[in-house]
Coordinates of C-alpha atoms and ligand atoms in Angstrom, one line a residue:
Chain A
X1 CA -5.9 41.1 -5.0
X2 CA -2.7 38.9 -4.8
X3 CA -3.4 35.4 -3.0
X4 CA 0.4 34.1 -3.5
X5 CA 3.5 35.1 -5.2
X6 CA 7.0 33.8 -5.8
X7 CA 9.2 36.7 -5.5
X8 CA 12.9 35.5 -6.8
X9 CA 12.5 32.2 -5.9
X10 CA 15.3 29.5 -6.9
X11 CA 15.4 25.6 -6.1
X12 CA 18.0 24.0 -6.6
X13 CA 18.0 20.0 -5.7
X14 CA 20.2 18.3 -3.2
X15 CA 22.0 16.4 -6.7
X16 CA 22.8 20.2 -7.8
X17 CA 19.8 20.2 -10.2
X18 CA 19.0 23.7 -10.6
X19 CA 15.0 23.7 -11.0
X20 CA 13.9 26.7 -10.8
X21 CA 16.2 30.4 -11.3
X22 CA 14.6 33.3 -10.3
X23 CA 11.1 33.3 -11.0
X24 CA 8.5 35.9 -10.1
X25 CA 4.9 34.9 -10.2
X26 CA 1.4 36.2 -8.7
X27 CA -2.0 34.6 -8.3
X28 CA -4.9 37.1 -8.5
X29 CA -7.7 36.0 -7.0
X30 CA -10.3 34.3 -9.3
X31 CA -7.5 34.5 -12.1
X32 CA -6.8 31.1 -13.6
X33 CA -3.7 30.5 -15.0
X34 CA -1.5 28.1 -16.8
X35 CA 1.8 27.2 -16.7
X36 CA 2.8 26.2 -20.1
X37 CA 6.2 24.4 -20.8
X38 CA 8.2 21.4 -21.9
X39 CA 9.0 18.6 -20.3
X40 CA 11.5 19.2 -17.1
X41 CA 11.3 22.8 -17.3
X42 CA 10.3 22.8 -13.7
X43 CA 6.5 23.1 -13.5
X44 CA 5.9 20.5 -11.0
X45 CA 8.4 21.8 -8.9
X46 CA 6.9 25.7 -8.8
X47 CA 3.6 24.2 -8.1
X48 CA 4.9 22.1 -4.8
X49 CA 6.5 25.1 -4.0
X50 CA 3.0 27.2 -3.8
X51 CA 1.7 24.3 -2.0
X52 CA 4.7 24.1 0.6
X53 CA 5.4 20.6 -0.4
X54 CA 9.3 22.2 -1.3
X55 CA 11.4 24.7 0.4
X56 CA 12.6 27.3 -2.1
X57 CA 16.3 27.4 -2.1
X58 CA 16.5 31.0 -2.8
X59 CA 13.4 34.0 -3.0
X60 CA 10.3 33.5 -0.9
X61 CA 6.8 32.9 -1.1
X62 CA 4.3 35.1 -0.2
X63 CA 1.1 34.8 1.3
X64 CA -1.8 37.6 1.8
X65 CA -3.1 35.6 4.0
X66 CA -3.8 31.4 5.2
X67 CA -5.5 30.1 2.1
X68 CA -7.3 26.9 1.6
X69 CA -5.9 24.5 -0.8
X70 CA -6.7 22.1 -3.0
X71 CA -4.3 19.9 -4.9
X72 CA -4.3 17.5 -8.1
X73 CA -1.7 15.7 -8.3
X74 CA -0.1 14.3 -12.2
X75 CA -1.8 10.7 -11.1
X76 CA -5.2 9.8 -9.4
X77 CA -3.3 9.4 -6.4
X78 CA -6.3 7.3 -4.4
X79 CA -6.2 5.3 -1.5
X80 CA -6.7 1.5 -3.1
X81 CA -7.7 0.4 0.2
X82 CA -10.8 3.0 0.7
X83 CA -13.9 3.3 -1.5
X84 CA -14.6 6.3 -3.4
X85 CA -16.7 8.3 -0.9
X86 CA -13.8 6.8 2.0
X87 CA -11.7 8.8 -0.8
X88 CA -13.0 12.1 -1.0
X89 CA -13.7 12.0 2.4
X90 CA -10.2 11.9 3.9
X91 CA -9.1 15.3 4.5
X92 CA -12.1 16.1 6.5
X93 CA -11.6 13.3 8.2
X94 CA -8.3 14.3 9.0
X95 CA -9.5 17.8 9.9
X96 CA -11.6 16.0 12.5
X97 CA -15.1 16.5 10.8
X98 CA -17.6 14.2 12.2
X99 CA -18.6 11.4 10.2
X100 CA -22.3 12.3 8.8
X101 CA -21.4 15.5 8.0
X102 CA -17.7 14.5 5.5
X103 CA -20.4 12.0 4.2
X104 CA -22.4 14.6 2.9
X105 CA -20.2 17.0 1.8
X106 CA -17.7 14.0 0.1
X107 CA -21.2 13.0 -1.4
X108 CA -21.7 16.8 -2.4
X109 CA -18.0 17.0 -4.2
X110 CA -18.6 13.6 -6.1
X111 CA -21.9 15.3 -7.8
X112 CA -20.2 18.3 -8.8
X113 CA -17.6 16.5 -10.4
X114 CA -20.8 13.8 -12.3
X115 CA -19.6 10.9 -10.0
X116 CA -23.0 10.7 -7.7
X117 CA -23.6 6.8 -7.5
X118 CA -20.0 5.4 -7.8
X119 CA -19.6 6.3 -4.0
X120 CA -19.2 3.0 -3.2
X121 CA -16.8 1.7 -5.8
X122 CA -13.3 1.1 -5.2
X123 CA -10.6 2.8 -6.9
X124 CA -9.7 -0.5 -9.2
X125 CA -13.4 -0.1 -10.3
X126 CA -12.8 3.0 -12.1
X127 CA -11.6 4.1 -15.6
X128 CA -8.5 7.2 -15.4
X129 CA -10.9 9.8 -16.2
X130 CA -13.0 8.8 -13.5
X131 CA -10.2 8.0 -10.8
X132 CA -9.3 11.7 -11.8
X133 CA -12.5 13.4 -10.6
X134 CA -12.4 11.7 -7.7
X135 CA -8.9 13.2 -7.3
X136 CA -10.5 16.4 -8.4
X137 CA -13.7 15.8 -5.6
X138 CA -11.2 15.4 -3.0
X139 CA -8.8 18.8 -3.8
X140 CA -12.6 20.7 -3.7
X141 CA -14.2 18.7 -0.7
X142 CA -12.8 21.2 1.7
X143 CA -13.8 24.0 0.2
X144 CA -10.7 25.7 -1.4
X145 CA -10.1 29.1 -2.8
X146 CA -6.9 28.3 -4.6
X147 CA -6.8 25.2 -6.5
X148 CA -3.6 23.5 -8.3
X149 CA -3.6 20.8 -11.0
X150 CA -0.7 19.6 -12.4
X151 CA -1.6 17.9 -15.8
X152 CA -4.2 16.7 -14.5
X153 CA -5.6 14.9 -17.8
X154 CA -2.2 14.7 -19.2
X155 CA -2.9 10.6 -19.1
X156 CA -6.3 11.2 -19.9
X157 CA -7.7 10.5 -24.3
X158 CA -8.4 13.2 -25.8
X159 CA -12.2 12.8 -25.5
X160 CA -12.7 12.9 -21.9
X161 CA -10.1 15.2 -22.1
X162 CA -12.2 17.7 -23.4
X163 CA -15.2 17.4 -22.0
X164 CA -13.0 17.6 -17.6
X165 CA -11.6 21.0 -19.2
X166 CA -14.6 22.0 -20.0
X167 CA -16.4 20.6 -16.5
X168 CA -13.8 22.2 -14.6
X169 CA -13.9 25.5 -16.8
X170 CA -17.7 25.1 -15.3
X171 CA -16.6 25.1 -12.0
X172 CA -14.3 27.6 -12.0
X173 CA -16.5 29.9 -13.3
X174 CA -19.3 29.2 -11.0
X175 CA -17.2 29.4 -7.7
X176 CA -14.7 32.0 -7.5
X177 CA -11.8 29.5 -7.2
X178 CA -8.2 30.9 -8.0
X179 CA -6.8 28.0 -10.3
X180 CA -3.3 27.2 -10.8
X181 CA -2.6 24.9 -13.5
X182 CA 0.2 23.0 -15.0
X183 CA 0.3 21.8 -18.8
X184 CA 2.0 20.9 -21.6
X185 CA -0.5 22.0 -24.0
X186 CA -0.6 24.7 -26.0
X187 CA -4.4 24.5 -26.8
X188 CA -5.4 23.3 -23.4
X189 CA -4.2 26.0 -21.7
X190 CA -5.4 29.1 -24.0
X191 CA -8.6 26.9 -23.6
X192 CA -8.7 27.8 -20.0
X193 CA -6.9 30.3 -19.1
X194 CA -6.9 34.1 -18.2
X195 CA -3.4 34.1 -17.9
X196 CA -0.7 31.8 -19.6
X197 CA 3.1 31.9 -18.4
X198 CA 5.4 30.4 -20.0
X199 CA 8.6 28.5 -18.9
X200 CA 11.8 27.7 -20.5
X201 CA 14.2 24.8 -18.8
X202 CA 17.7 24.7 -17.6
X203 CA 17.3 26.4 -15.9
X204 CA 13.5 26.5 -15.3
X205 CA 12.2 30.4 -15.4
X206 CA 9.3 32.0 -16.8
X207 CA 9.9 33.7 -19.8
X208 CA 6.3 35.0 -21.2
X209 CA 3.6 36.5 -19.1
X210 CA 0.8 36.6 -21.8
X211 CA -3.0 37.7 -20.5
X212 CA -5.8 36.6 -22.7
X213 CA -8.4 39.0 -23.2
X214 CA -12.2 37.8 -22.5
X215 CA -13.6 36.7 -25.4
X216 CA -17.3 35.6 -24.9
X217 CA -18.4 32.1 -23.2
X218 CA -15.7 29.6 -23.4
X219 CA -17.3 26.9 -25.0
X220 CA -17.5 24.3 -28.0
X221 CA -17.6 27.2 -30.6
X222 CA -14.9 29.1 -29.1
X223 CA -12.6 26.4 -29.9
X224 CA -13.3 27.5 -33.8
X225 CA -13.2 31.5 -32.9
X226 CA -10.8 33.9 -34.3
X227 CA -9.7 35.0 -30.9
X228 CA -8.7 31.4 -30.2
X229 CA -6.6 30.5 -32.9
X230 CA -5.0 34.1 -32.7
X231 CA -4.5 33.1 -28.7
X232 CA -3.1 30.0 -29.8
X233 CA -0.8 31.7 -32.1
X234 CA 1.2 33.8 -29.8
X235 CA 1.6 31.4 -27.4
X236 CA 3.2 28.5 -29.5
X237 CA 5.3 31.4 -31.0
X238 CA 6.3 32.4 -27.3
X239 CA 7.0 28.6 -26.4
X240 CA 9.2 28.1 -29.3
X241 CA 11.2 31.1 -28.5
X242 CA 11.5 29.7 -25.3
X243 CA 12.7 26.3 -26.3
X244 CA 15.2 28.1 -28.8
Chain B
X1 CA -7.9 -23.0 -13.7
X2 CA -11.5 -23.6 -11.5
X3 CA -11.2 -23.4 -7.7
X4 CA -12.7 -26.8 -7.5
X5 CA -9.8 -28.3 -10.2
X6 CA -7.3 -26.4 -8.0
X7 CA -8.5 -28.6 -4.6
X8 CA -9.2 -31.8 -6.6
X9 CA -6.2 -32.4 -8.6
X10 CA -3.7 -32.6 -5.1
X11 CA -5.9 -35.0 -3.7
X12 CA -6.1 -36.8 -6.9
X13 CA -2.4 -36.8 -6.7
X14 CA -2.2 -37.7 -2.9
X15 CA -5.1 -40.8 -3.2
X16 CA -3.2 -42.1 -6.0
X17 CA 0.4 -41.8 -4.0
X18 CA -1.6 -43.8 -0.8
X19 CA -3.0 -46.2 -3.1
X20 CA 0.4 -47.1 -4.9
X21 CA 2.2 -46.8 -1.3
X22 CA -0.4 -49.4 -0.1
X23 CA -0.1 -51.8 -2.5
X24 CA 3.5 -51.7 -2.3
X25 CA 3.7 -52.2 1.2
X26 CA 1.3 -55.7 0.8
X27 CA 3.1 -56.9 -2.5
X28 CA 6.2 -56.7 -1.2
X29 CA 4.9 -57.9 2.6
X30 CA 7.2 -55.3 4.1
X31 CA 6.9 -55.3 8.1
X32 CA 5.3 -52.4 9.5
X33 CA 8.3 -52.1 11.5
X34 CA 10.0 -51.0 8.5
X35 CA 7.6 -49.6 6.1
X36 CA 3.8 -48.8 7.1
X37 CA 0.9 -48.9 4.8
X38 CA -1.1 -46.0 4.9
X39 CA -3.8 -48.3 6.7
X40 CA -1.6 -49.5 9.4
X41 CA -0.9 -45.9 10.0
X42 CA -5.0 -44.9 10.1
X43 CA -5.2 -48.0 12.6
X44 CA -1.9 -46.6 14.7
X45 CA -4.0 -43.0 14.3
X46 CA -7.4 -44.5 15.8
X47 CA -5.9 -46.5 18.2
X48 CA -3.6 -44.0 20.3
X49 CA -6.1 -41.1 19.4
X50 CA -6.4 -39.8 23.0
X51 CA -2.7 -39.8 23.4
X52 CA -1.8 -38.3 20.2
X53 CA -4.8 -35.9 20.2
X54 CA -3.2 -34.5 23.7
X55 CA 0.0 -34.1 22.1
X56 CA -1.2 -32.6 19.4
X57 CA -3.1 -29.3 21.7
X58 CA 0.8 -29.2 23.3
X59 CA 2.0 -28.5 20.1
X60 CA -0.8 -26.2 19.2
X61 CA -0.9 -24.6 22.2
X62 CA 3.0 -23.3 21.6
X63 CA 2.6 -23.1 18.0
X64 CA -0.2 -20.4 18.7
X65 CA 1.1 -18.5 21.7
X66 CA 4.6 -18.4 19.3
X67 CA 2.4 -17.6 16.3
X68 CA 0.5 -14.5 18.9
X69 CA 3.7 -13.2 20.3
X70 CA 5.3 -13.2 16.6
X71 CA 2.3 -10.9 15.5
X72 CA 2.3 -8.9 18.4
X73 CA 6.4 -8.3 18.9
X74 CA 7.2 -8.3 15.2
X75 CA 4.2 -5.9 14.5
X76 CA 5.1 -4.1 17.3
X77 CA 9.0 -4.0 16.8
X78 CA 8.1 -2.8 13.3
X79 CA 5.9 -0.3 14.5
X80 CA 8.6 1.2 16.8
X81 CA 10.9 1.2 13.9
X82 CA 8.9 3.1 11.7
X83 CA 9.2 6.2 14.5
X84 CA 12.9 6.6 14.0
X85 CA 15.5 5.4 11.5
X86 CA 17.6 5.8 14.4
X87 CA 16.2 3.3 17.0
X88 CA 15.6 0.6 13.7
X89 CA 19.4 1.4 12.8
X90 CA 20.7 0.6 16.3
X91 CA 18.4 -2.5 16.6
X92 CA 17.4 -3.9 13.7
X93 CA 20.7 -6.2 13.0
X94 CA 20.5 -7.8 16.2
X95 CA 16.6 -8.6 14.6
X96 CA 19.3 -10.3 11.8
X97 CA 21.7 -12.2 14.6
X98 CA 18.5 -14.1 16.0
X99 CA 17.3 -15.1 13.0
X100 CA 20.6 -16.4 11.6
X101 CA 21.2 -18.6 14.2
X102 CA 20.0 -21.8 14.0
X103 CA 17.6 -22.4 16.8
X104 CA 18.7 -25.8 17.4
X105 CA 21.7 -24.0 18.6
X106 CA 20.3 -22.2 20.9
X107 CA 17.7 -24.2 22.2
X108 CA 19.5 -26.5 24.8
X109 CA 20.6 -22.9 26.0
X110 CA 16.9 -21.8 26.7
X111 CA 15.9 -24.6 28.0
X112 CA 18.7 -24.2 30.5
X113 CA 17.7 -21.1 31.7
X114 CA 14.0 -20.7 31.4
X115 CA 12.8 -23.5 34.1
X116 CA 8.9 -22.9 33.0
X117 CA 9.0 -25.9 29.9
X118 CA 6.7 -23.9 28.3
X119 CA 7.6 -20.8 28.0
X120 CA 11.2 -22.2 26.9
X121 CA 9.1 -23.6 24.0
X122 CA 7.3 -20.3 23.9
X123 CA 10.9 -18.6 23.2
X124 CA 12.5 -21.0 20.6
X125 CA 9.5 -20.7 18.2
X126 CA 9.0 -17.0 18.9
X127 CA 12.4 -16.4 17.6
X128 CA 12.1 -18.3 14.3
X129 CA 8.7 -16.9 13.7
X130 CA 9.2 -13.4 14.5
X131 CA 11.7 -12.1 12.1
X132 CA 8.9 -12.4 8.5
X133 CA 6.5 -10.2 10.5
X134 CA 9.1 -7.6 12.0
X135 CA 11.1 -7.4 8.1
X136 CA 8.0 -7.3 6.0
X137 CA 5.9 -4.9 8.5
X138 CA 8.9 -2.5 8.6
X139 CA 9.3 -2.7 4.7
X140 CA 5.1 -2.3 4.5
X141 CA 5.4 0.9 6.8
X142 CA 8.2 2.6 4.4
X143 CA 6.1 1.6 1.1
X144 CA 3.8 3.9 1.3
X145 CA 3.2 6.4 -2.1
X146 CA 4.5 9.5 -2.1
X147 CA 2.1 11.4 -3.7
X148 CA -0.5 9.8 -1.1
X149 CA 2.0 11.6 1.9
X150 CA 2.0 14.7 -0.3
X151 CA -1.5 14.9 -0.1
X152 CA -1.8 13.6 4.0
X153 CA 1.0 16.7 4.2
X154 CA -1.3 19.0 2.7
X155 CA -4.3 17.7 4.5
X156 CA -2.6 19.0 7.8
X157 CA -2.4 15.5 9.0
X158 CA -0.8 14.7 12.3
X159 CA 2.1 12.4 12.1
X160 CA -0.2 9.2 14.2
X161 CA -3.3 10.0 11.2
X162 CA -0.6 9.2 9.0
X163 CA 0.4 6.3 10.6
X164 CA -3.7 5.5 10.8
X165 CA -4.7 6.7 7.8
X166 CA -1.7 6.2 5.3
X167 CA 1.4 3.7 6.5
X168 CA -1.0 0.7 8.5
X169 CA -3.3 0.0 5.5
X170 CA -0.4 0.7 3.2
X171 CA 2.0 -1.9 5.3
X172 CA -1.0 -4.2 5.4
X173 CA -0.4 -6.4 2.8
X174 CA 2.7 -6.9 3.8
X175 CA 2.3 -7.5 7.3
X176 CA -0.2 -10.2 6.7
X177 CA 2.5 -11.9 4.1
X178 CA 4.8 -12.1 7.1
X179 CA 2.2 -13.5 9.6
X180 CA 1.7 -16.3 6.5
X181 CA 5.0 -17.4 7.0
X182 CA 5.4 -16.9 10.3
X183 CA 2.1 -19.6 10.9
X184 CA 4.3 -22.2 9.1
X185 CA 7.3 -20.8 11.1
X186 CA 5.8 -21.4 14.6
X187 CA 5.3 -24.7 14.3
X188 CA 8.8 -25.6 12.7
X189 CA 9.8 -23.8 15.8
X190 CA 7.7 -25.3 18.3
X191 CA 8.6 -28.9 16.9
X192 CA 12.3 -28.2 16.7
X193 CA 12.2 -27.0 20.5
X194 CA 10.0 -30.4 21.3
X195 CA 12.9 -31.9 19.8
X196 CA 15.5 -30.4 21.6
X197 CA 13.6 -30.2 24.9
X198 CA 13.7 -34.2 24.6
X199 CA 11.7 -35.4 27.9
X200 CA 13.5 -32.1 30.0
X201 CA 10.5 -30.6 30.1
X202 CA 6.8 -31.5 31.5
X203 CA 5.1 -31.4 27.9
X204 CA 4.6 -34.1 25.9
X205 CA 4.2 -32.7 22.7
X206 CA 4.1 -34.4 18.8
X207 CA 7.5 -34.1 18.7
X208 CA 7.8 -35.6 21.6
X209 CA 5.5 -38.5 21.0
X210 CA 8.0 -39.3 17.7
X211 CA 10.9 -39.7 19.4
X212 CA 9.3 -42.0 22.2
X213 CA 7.7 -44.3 19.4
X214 CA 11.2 -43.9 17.3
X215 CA 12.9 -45.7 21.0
X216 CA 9.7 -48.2 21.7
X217 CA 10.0 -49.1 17.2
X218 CA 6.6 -48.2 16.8
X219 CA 7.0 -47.1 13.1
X220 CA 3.1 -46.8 12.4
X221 CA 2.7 -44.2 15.4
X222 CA 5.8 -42.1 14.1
X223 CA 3.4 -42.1 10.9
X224 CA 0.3 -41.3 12.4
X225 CA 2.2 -38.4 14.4
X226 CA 4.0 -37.2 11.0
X227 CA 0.9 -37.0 9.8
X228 CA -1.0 -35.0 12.2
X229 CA 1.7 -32.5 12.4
X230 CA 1.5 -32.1 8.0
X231 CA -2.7 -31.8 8.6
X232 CA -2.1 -29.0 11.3
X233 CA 0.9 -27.1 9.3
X234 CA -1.7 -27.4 6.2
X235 CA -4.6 -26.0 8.7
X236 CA -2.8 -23.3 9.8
X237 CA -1.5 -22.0 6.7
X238 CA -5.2 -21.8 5.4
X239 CA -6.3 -20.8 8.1
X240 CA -3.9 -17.5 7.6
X241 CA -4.6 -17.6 4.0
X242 CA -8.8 -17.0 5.3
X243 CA -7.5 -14.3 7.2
X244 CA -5.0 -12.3 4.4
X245 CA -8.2 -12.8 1.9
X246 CA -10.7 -11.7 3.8
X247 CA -8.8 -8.2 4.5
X248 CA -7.5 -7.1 1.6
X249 CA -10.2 -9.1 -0.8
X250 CA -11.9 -5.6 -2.2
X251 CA -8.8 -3.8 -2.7
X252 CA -5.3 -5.6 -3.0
X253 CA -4.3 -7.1 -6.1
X254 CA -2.9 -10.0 -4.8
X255 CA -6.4 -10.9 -3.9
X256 CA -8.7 -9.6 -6.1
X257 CA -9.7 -12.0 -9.2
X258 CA -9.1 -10.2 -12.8
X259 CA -12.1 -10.0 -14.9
X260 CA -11.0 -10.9 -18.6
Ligands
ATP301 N1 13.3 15.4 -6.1 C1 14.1 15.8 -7.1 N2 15.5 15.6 -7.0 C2 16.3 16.0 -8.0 N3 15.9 16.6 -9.1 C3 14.6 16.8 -9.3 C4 13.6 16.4 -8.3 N4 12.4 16.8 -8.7 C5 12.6 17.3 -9.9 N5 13.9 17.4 -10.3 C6 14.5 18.0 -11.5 O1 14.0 19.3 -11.6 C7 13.7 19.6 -12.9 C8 12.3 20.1 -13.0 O2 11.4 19.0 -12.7 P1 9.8 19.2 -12.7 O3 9.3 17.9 -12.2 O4 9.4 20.4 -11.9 O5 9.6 19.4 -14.2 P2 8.2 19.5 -15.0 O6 8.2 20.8 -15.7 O7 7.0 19.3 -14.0 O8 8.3 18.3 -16.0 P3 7.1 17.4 -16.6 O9 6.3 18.2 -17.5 O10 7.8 16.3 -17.3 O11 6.3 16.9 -15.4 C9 14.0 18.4 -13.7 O12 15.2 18.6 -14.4 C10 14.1 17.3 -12.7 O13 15.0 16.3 -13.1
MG302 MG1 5.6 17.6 -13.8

């Protein structure tokens, strides 16, 4: 089932930037999939476009039906002047949950994501991989079925980078989210997707639509497998042709 | 640098200035009608204490009801601004035209047609001390990050729990910068109005009590009035500082100490 698709959309900036040309993309429900390009090719800009953030220029987008949403944004993006759970907490807040109850369930998002205990810490208190799962606790604290990230751990070493794919890998796997994400990385993404597309600049399109078959558990020794390397393979070729 | 070196190294400095002004004053025997010492000014101080005290809570008294209406009409001003680019377009340089006139030129004005002394006080230092708290507030309001109105956007937030939510703590900082310098601004105000104001109105404020020493040549009182103005500027501007730090102490980083 289709949650959201871009049929022909275009966006073209108020400086006559031209964004995004054309582009036709569908979310599947429980699918997660990448976008995969360089720098300026105009994967922020789809992404805010799913989330209604932007107005498409030309094309629409299409919903089955109201989703929930959750979104990362490319920073942390955290109130400096509310604590951690005061962080997490907001947009039930703002959907006028009572107090006791956003507690727990802000408390509830900060264990999924291994933060249980920094509740009371302010922002400034944090390292970037940790401001980043309390960007990721607040996208999931309302319960969303599609969730977008866009780079999420672009800032991130490549340590902890690791080990939030693989915690969010977890999570997606465990709760029938839809996931949307934006990358740059050619090993990140066939690390966690089902589906990679991949986009080309000036203007920004998608020129490669490539499904990667299910190959076992996606874990540490997948990283090493055949069927990863092979993955890895025919998307770099694909992004090269595209930046050709 | 310690907090304790910080407080003891200016009155270090300011000891050592009294001391040297002292013994200047009783080398060279200068008369006090020329040049106090700083003990002839503690004896003018003790001696007309109940007079000077009373002026003093005049000036206070103006200084704070300026300082309050600055808070309240610049914050609120701001506020109004930050519904409509419109409204702060059409209003906002006439914000500019008060402050850029001196207030000693329109003072005798005010006090011409406002017959309630005080409140023509009131007025004078209002309009010096409102315009930090109405420029910074408005500039708070609009610095708020884009990605955190993204997110308040996709939250379904109502435009007043962004205000609540996002723009007031945002503009916070700010906003208490401009009641800083409107404290200091307040009193400037409320002295230069005493000034003006002469013996037209019922008040006698410190201003007033230095220019009726300056006629009578009591030099020692001007001192001891001087002075009592510096120690309440210095009070109040600590005072604000109290405030600023204990808001945005666990979050701000103009108030929150580095750990190296
Ligand atoms: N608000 C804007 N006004 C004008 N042009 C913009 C705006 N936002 C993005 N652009 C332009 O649109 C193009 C695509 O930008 P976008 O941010 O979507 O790229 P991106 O693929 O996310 O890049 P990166 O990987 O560096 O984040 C760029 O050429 C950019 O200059
Ligand atoms: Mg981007």
């Amino acid at each position: 089932m289709t949650l959201v698709a871009l049929r022909g959309v275009g966006k073209t900036f108020s400086n006559g930037t031209e964004a995004l040309r054309g582009v036709d993309l569908a979310l599947g429900a429980g699918e997660f999939v990448s976008l995969l390009g360089p720098s300026g090719c105009g994967k922020s800009t789809a992404l805010r476009l799913i989330a209604g953030l932007a107005e498409p220029s030309a094309g629409r987008v299409e919903w089955a039906r109201r989703e929930r949403l959750g979104f990362v944004f490319q920073e942390p993006t955290l109130m400096p002047w509310r604590t951690v759970l005061g962080n997490v907490r907001l947009p039930l807040q703002v959907a006028g949950i009572g107090k006791s109850e956003a507690a727990a369930r802000a408390e509830a998002a900060l264990a999924q994501v291994g933060l249980a205990g920094f509740e009371a810490s302010y922002p400034r208190q944090l390292s970037g991989g940790m401001k980043m799962r309390v960007a990721i606790a607040r996208a999931l604290v309302t319960g969303p079925n599609l969730l977008l990230l866009d780079e999420p751990f672009a800032a991130l070493d490549e340590i902890t980078r690791l080990r939030l794919n693989e915690d969010l890998l977890g999570l997606w796997a465990s709760s029938g989210l839809t996931v949307a994400f934006v990358t740059h990385s050619v090993y990140e993404s066939v690390f966690l997707s089902t589906r990679i597309l991949v986009m080309a600049p000036r203007p920004g399109r998608i020129v490669a639509d490539i499904a990667l078959p299910e190959a076992g558990p996606r874990d540490e020794a997948y990283r090493t497998s055949a069927p990863y390397n092979e993955a890895c393979r025919t998307v770099s070729a694909a992004l090269k042709a595209a930046m050709s | 640098m310690s907090r304790a070196a910080r407080f003891l190294l200016p009155t270090l400095v300011g000891l050592l200035f009294l001391l040297g002004w002292e013994i200047l004053v009783r080398a060279n025997d200068i008369p006090p009608y020329l040049l106090p010492g700083p003990m002839a000014i503690a004896r003018a101080m003790v001696e007309d204490w109940p007079n000077l005290w009373a002026s003093l809570l005049v000036t206070l008294g103006v200084t704070f009801a300026a300082l309050a209406a600055a808070v309240i009409g610049g914050g609120g001003l701001a506020l109004i601004f930050a519904q409509s680019r419109w409204i702060e377009a059409s209003l906002f340089p006439y914000a500019i035209i008060l402050q850029v006139t001196p207030i000693i030129a329109i003072a005798p004005l005010i006090l011409i047609y406002v017959r309630d002394g005080f409140l023509a006080l009131l007025i004078c230092a209002w309009i010096v001390a409102f315009f930090p708290v109405l420029s910074n507030t408005t500039l708070g309001l609009r610095a708020a990050d884009h990605g955190l109105l993204d997110l308040m956007r996709l939250a379904g937030a109502r435009r007043w729990q962004i205000l609540w939510y996002l723009r007031l703590p945002a503009a916070m900082p700010y906003f208490l910068a401009g009641v800083r310098i409107a404290g200091g601004l307040s009193l400037i105000g409320a002295v230069v109005a005493e000034f003006t104001a002469g013996t037209a109105t019922a008040g006698s404020g410190l201003a007033y009590r230095i220019l009726e020493s300056g006629y009578r040549l009591d030099i020692p009182k001007m001192y001891a009035a001087l002075a009592l103005l510096s120690v309440a500027g210095i009070a109040i501007y600590a005072a604000l500082a109290l405030v600023s730090w204990l808001v945005l102490r666990r979050w701000h980083e103009s108030e929150v100490r580095q750990e190296l």
